[in-house]
Amino acid sequence: LGAGLIGNNLAQQIVKTWLSTPFGGGRHAKRVDKIMDIERRYRS
């Protein structure tokens, strides 16, 4: 999301879309599960 390539408004729209889109699983599901497990264990 380089500032020289896209404007601030478009960058914000892309990030909002990314954050509001549900995770579809797929080939990265195991990795995401591991990360979430670590986050749960070390949450303060």
XYZ file of N, CA and C in Angstrom:
132
model
N 0.838 -1.186 0.000
C 0.000 0.000 0.000
C 0.880 1.245 0.000
N 1.732 1.342 -0.964
C 2.663 2.458 -1.044
C 1.969 3.781 -1.328
N 2.375 4.812 -0.619
C 1.769 6.133 -0.767
C 1.963 6.691 -2.168
N 3.036 6.272 -2.839
C 3.272 6.748 -4.190
C 2.393 6.069 -5.232
N 1.749 4.982 -4.848
C 0.938 4.223 -5.799
C -0.554 4.455 -5.639
N -1.001 4.571 -4.401
C -2.432 4.770 -4.156
C -2.613 5.894 -3.153
N -3.758 6.500 -3.183
C -4.049 7.590 -2.261
C -4.474 7.088 -0.894
N -4.560 8.012 0.040
C -4.927 7.704 1.418
C -6.327 7.093 1.502
N -7.278 7.656 0.762
C -8.654 7.146 0.825
C -8.745 5.705 0.337
N -8.078 5.407 -0.772
C -8.103 4.038 -1.290
C -7.424 3.081 -0.319
N -6.317 3.493 0.271
C -5.628 2.652 1.255
C -6.544 2.347 2.435
N -7.273 3.345 2.910
C -8.201 3.135 4.025
C -9.320 2.178 3.636
N -9.829 2.309 2.418
C -10.884 1.406 1.954
C -10.379 -0.032 1.871
N -9.167 -0.200 1.391
C -8.585 -1.543 1.284
C -8.431 -2.171 2.664
N -7.917 -1.410 3.623
C -7.718 -1.930 4.980
C -9.051 -2.254 5.635
N -10.047 -1.387 5.480
C -11.373 -1.655 6.055
C -11.966 -2.933 5.473
N -11.820 -3.108 4.167
C -12.328 -4.325 3.525
C -11.594 -5.552 4.040
N -10.269 -5.452 4.148
C -9.444 -6.568 4.641
C -9.877 -6.971 6.048
N -10.059 -5.983 6.923
C -10.387 -6.273 8.318
C -11.820 -6.763 8.501
N -12.718 -6.395 7.604
C -14.118 -6.792 7.765
C -14.459 -8.082 7.014
N -13.527 -8.599 6.229
C -13.771 -9.828 5.473
C -13.467 -11.036 6.349
N -14.431 -11.943 6.496
C -14.187 -13.131 7.320
C -13.083 -14.004 6.721
N -12.328 -14.632 7.603
C -11.261 -15.534 7.172
C -11.894 -16.778 6.570
N -11.483 -17.129 5.374
C -12.078 -18.253 4.660
C -11.431 -19.596 4.940
N -10.420 -19.614 5.807
C -9.750 -20.881 6.106
C -8.720 -21.202 5.049
N -8.921 -22.305 4.395
C -8.002 -22.689 3.332
C -6.679 -23.188 3.870
N -5.654 -23.029 3.052
C -4.354 -23.631 3.376
C -3.648 -22.980 4.553
N -4.090 -21.806 4.979
C -3.433 -21.118 6.088
C -4.147 -21.324 7.429
N -5.210 -22.093 7.443
C -6.011 -22.262 8.655
C -5.194 -22.823 9.821
N -4.334 -23.803 9.561
C -3.534 -24.388 10.645
C -2.608 -23.347 11.258
N -1.991 -22.524 10.412
C -1.089 -21.479 10.906
C -1.837 -20.459 11.753
N -2.996 -20.057 11.275
C -3.793 -19.073 12.011
C -4.229 -19.659 13.349
N -4.616 -20.919 13.375
C -4.993 -21.575 14.636
C -3.832 -21.580 15.626
N -2.624 -21.847 15.140
C -1.448 -21.840 16.017
C -1.212 -20.449 16.602
N -1.321 -19.431 15.764
C -1.118 -18.053 16.226
C -2.165 -17.685 17.266
N -3.415 -18.042 17.006
C -4.485 -17.723 17.959
C -4.275 -18.451 19.285
N -3.791 -19.687 19.237
C -3.508 -20.444 20.456
C -2.416 -19.755 21.273
N -1.360 -19.321 20.612
C -0.272 -18.611 21.298
C -0.792 -17.312 21.907
N -1.609 -16.577 21.164
C -2.166 -15.326 21.681
C -3.016 -15.576 22.921
N -3.808 -16.661 22.906
C -4.639 -16.977 24.077
C -3.783 -17.304 25.298
N -2.705 -18.065 25.079
C -1.853 -18.479 26.198
C -1.112 -17.317 26.831
N -0.716 -16.343 26.035
C 0.120 -15.261 26.550
C -0.628 -13.944 26.722
N -1.946 -13.996 26.648
C -2.753 -12.793 26.852
C -2.638 -12.373 28.313
N -2.418 -11.101 28.528
C -2.255 -10.640 29.921
C -3.526 -10.113 30.514
